[in-house]
Amino acid sequence: MEMSATMNANRALIDARLDAIDRALLGRVSRAERLDVVGEVESRIDELLRERCGPGAEPSRDDVLAVLARLDPPEAYLGDEPASSPPILREPNVAPRMSGAASPSAVLERRAWRSGIFGVLAISATAMAALCLALSLAAQSLSFFVVGFGGGTLIGLACGISAVALSAASRCRTGWGITGLVLGVISTLLTLLATIFFVAELS
């Protein structure tokens, strides 16, 4: 009677893990694929229990928990392609392999870095436009005004908008993202205000 109760308790632990994996895959893959993955995990659990306890031996609760601890959690099956190559067993003390695609965290950090670079370019172009404006007024040169101020304004506006967009896409994850957001907003506003002012003056 006691052995039967132990078997039922151990089976409940295993079924709970299999049910969690099935729920993780629900709505992501077909029913047949879910059954294949769950069946593969169940077979692997049985194999690990035989290796741990020996053929025909009844595993204890500690044995079952030790085997389940070696498996990946159900959340590991929530990737883009959970059924193509499901992680079944984690090797102890081994770092996870890096796939060819960058992690979401790395993508956000790269966007933040680009946002900061565009922000620096935007504020530099805006400063260049202001300098060219001053020189063109001093030299009374219309061509210098059009090329210098116009070109700097367009570059500053484009880089400023790009910096703000990339910062938003990176969720301001790092200092670069915050730098890009601040410089992008400042340069965009200055560029727009300068453009509006001179258009109004010319009209």
mmCIF file of N, CA, C and O in Angstrom, residues 63-120:
data_model
loop_
_atom_site.group_PDB
_atom_site.id
_atom_site.type_symbol
_atom_site.label_atom_id
_atom_site.label_comp_id
_atom_site.label_asym_id
_atom_site.label_seq_id
_atom_site.Cartn_x
_atom_site.Cartn_y
_atom_site.Cartn_z
ATOM 1 N N ASP A 63 14.531 10.801 -5.991
ATOM 2 C CA ASP A 63 15.048 10.434 -7.312
ATOM 3 C C ASP A 63 14.297 11.175 -8.410
ATOM 4 O O ASP A 63 14.904 11.710 -9.352
ATOM 5 N N VAL A 64 12.980 11.220 -8.302
ATOM 6 C CA VAL A 64 12.169 11.902 -9.315
ATOM 7 C C VAL A 64 12.486 13.392 -9.342
ATOM 8 O O VAL A 64 12.658 14.003 -10.408
ATOM 9 N N LEU A 65 12.575 13.998 -8.160
ATOM 10 C CA LEU A 65 12.875 15.428 -8.101
ATOM 11 C C LEU A 65 14.259 15.732 -8.664
ATOM 12 O O LEU A 65 14.465 16.755 -9.338
ATOM 13 N N ALA A 66 15.228 14.839 -8.419
ATOM 14 C CA ALA A 66 16.577 15.045 -8.939
ATOM 15 C C ALA A 66 16.594 14.984 -10.459
ATOM 16 O O ALA A 66 17.274 15.774 -11.129
ATOM 17 N N VAL A 67 15.828 14.049 -11.030
ATOM 18 C CA VAL A 67 15.764 13.932 -12.491
ATOM 19 C C VAL A 67 15.052 15.140 -13.090
ATOM 20 O O VAL A 67 15.496 15.714 -14.096
ATOM 21 N N LEU A 68 13.946 15.555 -12.482
ATOM 22 C CA LEU A 68 13.211 16.719 -13.005
ATOM 23 C C LEU A 68 14.051 17.991 -12.935
ATOM 24 O O LEU A 68 13.922 18.883 -13.785
ATOM 25 N N ALA A 69 14.917 18.051 -11.923
ATOM 26 C CA ALA A 69 15.767 19.238 -11.793
ATOM 27 C C ALA A 69 16.785 19.321 -12.917
ATOM 28 O O ALA A 69 17.289 20.415 -13.223
ATOM 29 N N ARG A 70 17.094 18.190 -13.542
ATOM 30 C CA ARG A 70 18.052 18.194 -14.649
ATOM 31 C C ARG A 70 17.423 18.615 -15.969
ATOM 32 O O ARG A 70 18.130 18.926 -16.928
ATOM 33 N N LEU A 71 16.110 18.629 -16.013
ATOM 34 C CA LEU A 71 15.417 19.000 -17.252
ATOM 35 C C LEU A 71 15.275 20.512 -17.344
ATOM 36 O O LEU A 71 15.233 21.216 -16.342
ATOM 37 N N ASP A 72 15.174 20.995 -18.561
ATOM 38 C CA ASP A 72 14.885 22.412 -18.766
ATOM 39 C C ASP A 72 13.470 22.708 -18.271
ATOM 40 O O ASP A 72 12.580 21.858 -18.368
ATOM 41 N N PRO A 73 13.232 23.913 -17.753
ATOM 42 C CA PRO A 73 11.887 24.270 -17.296
ATOM 43 C C PRO A 73 10.942 24.398 -18.483
ATOM 44 O O PRO A 73 11.374 24.562 -19.627
ATOM 45 N N PRO A 74 9.648 24.340 -18.232
ATOM 46 C CA PRO A 74 8.679 24.467 -19.344
ATOM 47 C C PRO A 74 8.845 25.752 -20.131
ATOM 48 O O PRO A 74 8.567 25.787 -21.331
ATOM 49 N N GLU A 75 9.317 26.836 -19.474
ATOM 50 C CA GLU A 75 9.487 28.111 -20.177
ATOM 51 C C GLU A 75 10.515 28.014 -21.305
ATOM 52 O O GLU A 75 10.530 28.849 -22.215
ATOM 53 N N ALA A 76 11.392 27.008 -21.236
ATOM 54 C CA ALA A 76 12.416 26.859 -22.276
ATOM 55 C C ALA A 76 11.805 26.484 -23.623
ATOM 56 O O ALA A 76 12.457 26.605 -24.651
ATOM 57 N N TYR A 77 10.545 26.053 -23.604
ATOM 58 C CA TYR A 77 9.881 25.658 -24.842
ATOM 59 C C TYR A 77 9.099 26.806 -25.471
ATOM 60 O O TYR A 77 8.367 26.602 -26.426
ATOM 61 N N LEU A 78 9.258 28.020 -24.949
ATOM 62 C CA LEU A 78 8.490 29.159 -25.433
ATOM 63 C C LEU A 78 9.218 29.943 -26.503
ATOM 64 O O LEU A 78 8.893 31.078 -26.770
ATOM 65 N N GLY A 79 10.233 29.365 -27.147
ATOM 66 C CA GLY A 79 10.961 30.051 -28.199
ATOM 67 C C GLY A 79 10.146 30.140 -29.461
ATOM 68 O O GLY A 79 8.981 29.755 -29.528
ATOM 69 N N ASP A 80 10.810 30.664 -30.533
ATOM 70 C CA ASP A 80 10.100 30.826 -31.811
ATOM 71 C C ASP A 80 9.737 29.498 -32.425
ATOM 72 O O ASP A 80 8.738 29.356 -33.095
ATOM 73 N N GLU A 81 10.587 28.472 -32.236
ATOM 74 C CA GLU A 81 10.352 27.159 -32.818
ATOM 75 C C GLU A 81 10.518 26.113 -31.723
ATOM 76 O O GLU A 81 11.510 25.378 -31.674
ATOM 77 N N PRO A 82 9.563 26.010 -30.788
ATOM 78 C CA PRO A 82 9.734 25.161 -29.641
ATOM 79 C C PRO A 82 9.796 23.687 -29.953
ATOM 80 O O PRO A 82 10.332 22.920 -29.180
ATOM 81 N N ALA A 83 9.206 23.278 -31.076
ATOM 82 C CA ALA A 83 9.155 21.849 -31.351
ATOM 83 C C ALA A 83 10.248 21.383 -32.281
ATOM 84 O O ALA A 83 10.400 20.210 -32.515
ATOM 85 N N SER A 84 11.037 22.272 -32.883
ATOM 86 C CA SER A 84 12.025 21.858 -33.869
ATOM 87 C C SER A 84 13.209 21.170 -33.226
ATOM 88 O O SER A 84 13.693 20.169 -33.703
ATOM 89 N N SER A 85 13.697 21.721 -32.127
ATOM 90 C CA SER A 85 14.806 21.092 -31.432
ATOM 91 C C SER A 85 14.671 21.372 -29.949
ATOM 92 O O SER A 85 15.393 22.178 -29.398
ATOM 93 N N PRO A 86 13.694 20.727 -29.297
ATOM 94 C CA PRO A 86 13.389 21.067 -27.914
ATOM 95 C C PRO A 86 14.519 20.719 -26.972
ATOM 96 O O PRO A 86 15.117 19.653 -27.080
ATOM 97 N N PRO A 87 14.852 21.622 -26.020
ATOM 98 C CA PRO A 87 15.878 21.301 -25.051
ATOM 99 C C PRO A 87 15.344 20.290 -24.048
ATOM 100 O O PRO A 87 14.364 20.544 -23.367
ATOM 101 N N ILE A 88 15.955 19.126 -23.932
ATOM 102 C CA ILE A 88 15.465 18.059 -23.085
ATOM 103 C C ILE A 88 16.245 17.972 -21.790
ATOM 104 O O ILE A 88 15.710 17.845 -20.720
ATOM 105 N N LEU A 89 17.570 18.069 -21.890
ATOM 106 C CA LEU A 89 18.389 17.851 -20.710
ATOM 107 C C LEU A 89 19.444 18.914 -20.609
ATOM 108 O O LEU A 89 20.118 19.230 -21.581
ATOM 109 N N ARG A 90 19.579 19.488 -19.442
ATOM 110 C CA ARG A 90 20.617 20.479 -19.213
ATOM 111 C C ARG A 90 21.839 19.781 -18.651
ATOM 112 O O ARG A 90 21.746 19.016 -17.690
ATOM 113 N N GLU A 91 22.982 20.055 -19.224
ATOM 114 C CA GLU A 91 24.220 19.547 -18.660
ATOM 115 C C GLU A 91 24.623 20.438 -17.499
ATOM 116 O O GLU A 91 24.606 21.650 -17.618
ATOM 117 N N PRO A 92 24.993 19.877 -16.349
ATOM 118 C CA PRO A 92 25.349 20.715 -15.206
ATOM 119 C C PRO A 92 26.598 21.522 -15.466
ATOM 120 O O PRO A 92 27.567 21.036 -16.049
ATOM 121 N N ASN A 93 26.549 22.802 -14.996
ATOM 122 C CA ASN A 93 27.705 23.702 -15.043
ATOM 123 C C ASN A 93 28.189 23.964 -16.460
ATOM 124 O O ASN A 93 29.378 24.181 -16.693
ATOM 125 N N VAL A 94 27.294 23.898 -17.421
ATOM 126 C CA VAL A 94 27.664 24.196 -18.800
ATOM 127 C C VAL A 94 26.859 25.396 -19.237
ATOM 128 O O VAL A 94 25.629 25.397 -19.133
ATOM 129 N N ALA A 95 27.522 26.429 -19.718
ATOM 130 C CA ALA A 95 26.828 27.636 -20.157
ATOM 131 C C ALA A 95 26.007 27.323 -21.387
ATOM 132 O O ALA A 95 26.400 26.512 -22.221
ATOM 133 N N PRO A 96 24.847 27.934 -21.552
ATOM 134 C CA PRO A 96 24.020 27.681 -22.736
ATOM 135 C C PRO A 96 24.726 28.116 -24.003
ATOM 136 O O PRO A 96 25.458 29.101 -24.025
ATOM 137 N N ARG A 97 24.513 27.356 -25.057
ATOM 138 C CA ARG A 97 25.134 27.665 -26.337
ATOM 139 C C ARG A 97 24.501 28.895 -26.943
ATOM 140 O O ARG A 97 23.307 29.107 -26.861
ATOM 141 N N MET A 98 25.338 29.681 -27.607
ATOM 142 C CA MET A 98 24.842 30.871 -28.284
ATOM 143 C C MET A 98 24.404 30.488 -29.689
ATOM 144 O O MET A 98 25.143 29.847 -30.425
ATOM 145 N N SER A 99 23.220 30.850 -30.056
ATOM 146 C CA SER A 99 22.742 30.572 -31.404
ATOM 147 C C SER A 99 23.242 31.647 -32.340
ATOM 148 O O SER A 99 23.851 32.626 -31.950
ATOM 149 N N GLY A 100 22.950 31.462 -33.618
ATOM 150 C CA GLY A 100 23.415 32.428 -34.601
ATOM 151 C C GLY A 100 22.725 33.774 -34.454
ATOM 152 O O GLY A 100 23.280 34.805 -34.787
ATOM 153 N N ALA A 101 21.505 33.783 -33.945
ATOM 154 C CA ALA A 101 20.770 35.038 -33.799
ATOM 155 C C ALA A 101 21.145 35.711 -32.490
ATOM 156 O O ALA A 101 21.417 35.059 -31.489
ATOM 157 N N ALA A 102 21.163 37.037 -32.510
ATOM 158 C CA ALA A 102 21.491 37.789 -31.303
ATOM 159 C C ALA A 102 20.328 37.715 -30.326
ATOM 160 O O ALA A 102 19.171 37.598 -30.708
ATOM 161 N N SER A 103 20.643 37.772 -29.044
ATOM 162 C CA SER A 103 19.610 37.741 -28.027
ATOM 163 C C SER A 103 18.849 39.061 -28.043
ATOM 164 O O SER A 103 19.352 40.086 -28.486
ATOM 165 N N PRO A 104 17.593 39.055 -27.533
ATOM 166 C CA PRO A 104 16.832 40.308 -27.489
ATOM 167 C C PRO A 104 17.559 41.402 -26.723
ATOM 168 O O PRO A 104 17.484 42.574 -27.080
ATOM 169 N N SER A 105 18.255 41.031 -25.652
ATOM 170 C CA SER A 105 18.987 42.032 -24.877
ATOM 171 C C SER A 105 20.087 42.676 -25.707
ATOM 172 O O SER A 105 20.294 43.888 -25.663
ATOM 173 N N ALA A 106 20.813 41.849 -26.490
ATOM 174 C CA ALA A 106 21.887 42.391 -27.328
ATOM 175 C C ALA A 106 21.332 43.301 -28.412
ATOM 176 O O ALA A 106 21.940 44.318 -28.755
ATOM 177 N N VAL A 107 20.166 42.954 -28.960
ATOM 178 C CA VAL A 107 19.545 43.790 -29.989
ATOM 179 C C VAL A 107 19.174 45.156 -29.412
ATOM 180 O O VAL A 107 19.420 46.202 -30.031
ATOM 181 N N LEU A 108 18.610 45.167 -28.202
ATOM 182 C CA LEU A 108 18.227 46.435 -27.576
ATOM 183 C C LEU A 108 19.456 47.291 -27.277
ATOM 184 O O LEU A 108 19.443 48.512 -27.474
ATOM 185 N N GLU A 109 20.535 46.666 -26.803
ATOM 186 C CA GLU A 109 21.746 47.423 -26.501
ATOM 187 C C GLU A 109 22.364 48.000 -27.770
ATOM 188 O O GLU A 109 22.902 49.109 -27.767
ATOM 189 N N ARG A 110 22.298 47.232 -28.875
ATOM 190 C CA ARG A 110 22.840 47.732 -30.143
ATOM 191 C C ARG A 110 22.021 48.913 -30.649
ATOM 192 O O ARG A 110 22.583 49.893 -31.159
ATOM 193 N N ARG A 111 20.707 48.847 -30.497
ATOM 194 C CA ARG A 111 19.870 49.984 -30.896
ATOM 195 C C ARG A 111 20.171 51.208 -30.045
ATOM 196 O O ARG A 111 20.198 52.338 -30.552
ATOM 197 N N ALA A 112 20.390 50.998 -28.743
ATOM 198 C CA ALA A 112 20.714 52.119 -27.860
ATOM 199 C C ALA A 112 22.032 52.772 -28.266
ATOM 200 O O ALA A 112 22.162 53.998 -28.268
ATOM 201 N N TRP A 113 23.018 51.933 -28.606
ATOM 202 C CA TRP A 113 24.319 52.466 -29.037
ATOM 203 C C TRP A 113 24.175 53.287 -30.314
ATOM 204 O O TRP A 113 24.723 54.383 -30.433
ATOM 205 N N ARG A 114 23.408 52.777 -31.263
ATOM 206 C CA ARG A 114 23.189 53.509 -32.515
ATOM 207 C C ARG A 114 22.431 54.806 -32.253
ATOM 208 O O ARG A 114 22.701 55.830 -32.901
ATOM 209 N N SER A 115 21.497 54.768 -31.329
ATOM 210 C CA SER A 115 20.763 55.987 -30.986
ATOM 211 C C SER A 115 21.713 57.057 -30.471
ATOM 212 O O SER A 115 21.612 58.229 -30.851
ATOM 213 N N GLY A 116 22.652 56.677 -29.599
ATOM 214 C CA GLY A 116 23.616 57.641 -29.086
ATOM 215 C C GLY A 116 24.489 58.222 -30.177
ATOM 216 O O GLY A 116 24.765 59.437 -30.196
ATOM 217 N N ILE A 117 24.929 57.366 -31.118
ATOM 218 C CA ILE A 117 25.762 57.845 -32.224
ATOM 219 C C ILE A 117 24.992 58.836 -33.085
ATOM 220 O O ILE A 117 25.508 59.907 -33.453
ATOM 221 N N PHE A 118 23.744 58.501 -33.420
ATOM 222 C CA PHE A 118 22.934 59.419 -34.225
ATOM 223 C C PHE A 118 22.667 60.718 -33.475
ATOM 224 O O PHE A 118 22.606 61.797 -34.077
ATOM 225 N N GLY A 119 22.507 60.634 -32.154
ATOM 226 C CA GLY A 119 22.302 61.848 -31.375
ATOM 227 C C GLY A 119 23.499 62.776 -31.427
ATOM 228 O O GLY A 119 23.345 63.996 -31.575
ATOM 229 N N VAL A 120 24.702 62.205 -31.324
ATOM 230 C CA VAL A 120 25.923 63.009 -31.422
ATOM 231 C C VAL A 120 26.053 63.630 -32.804
ATOM 232 O O VAL A 120 26.399 64.814 -32.947
#
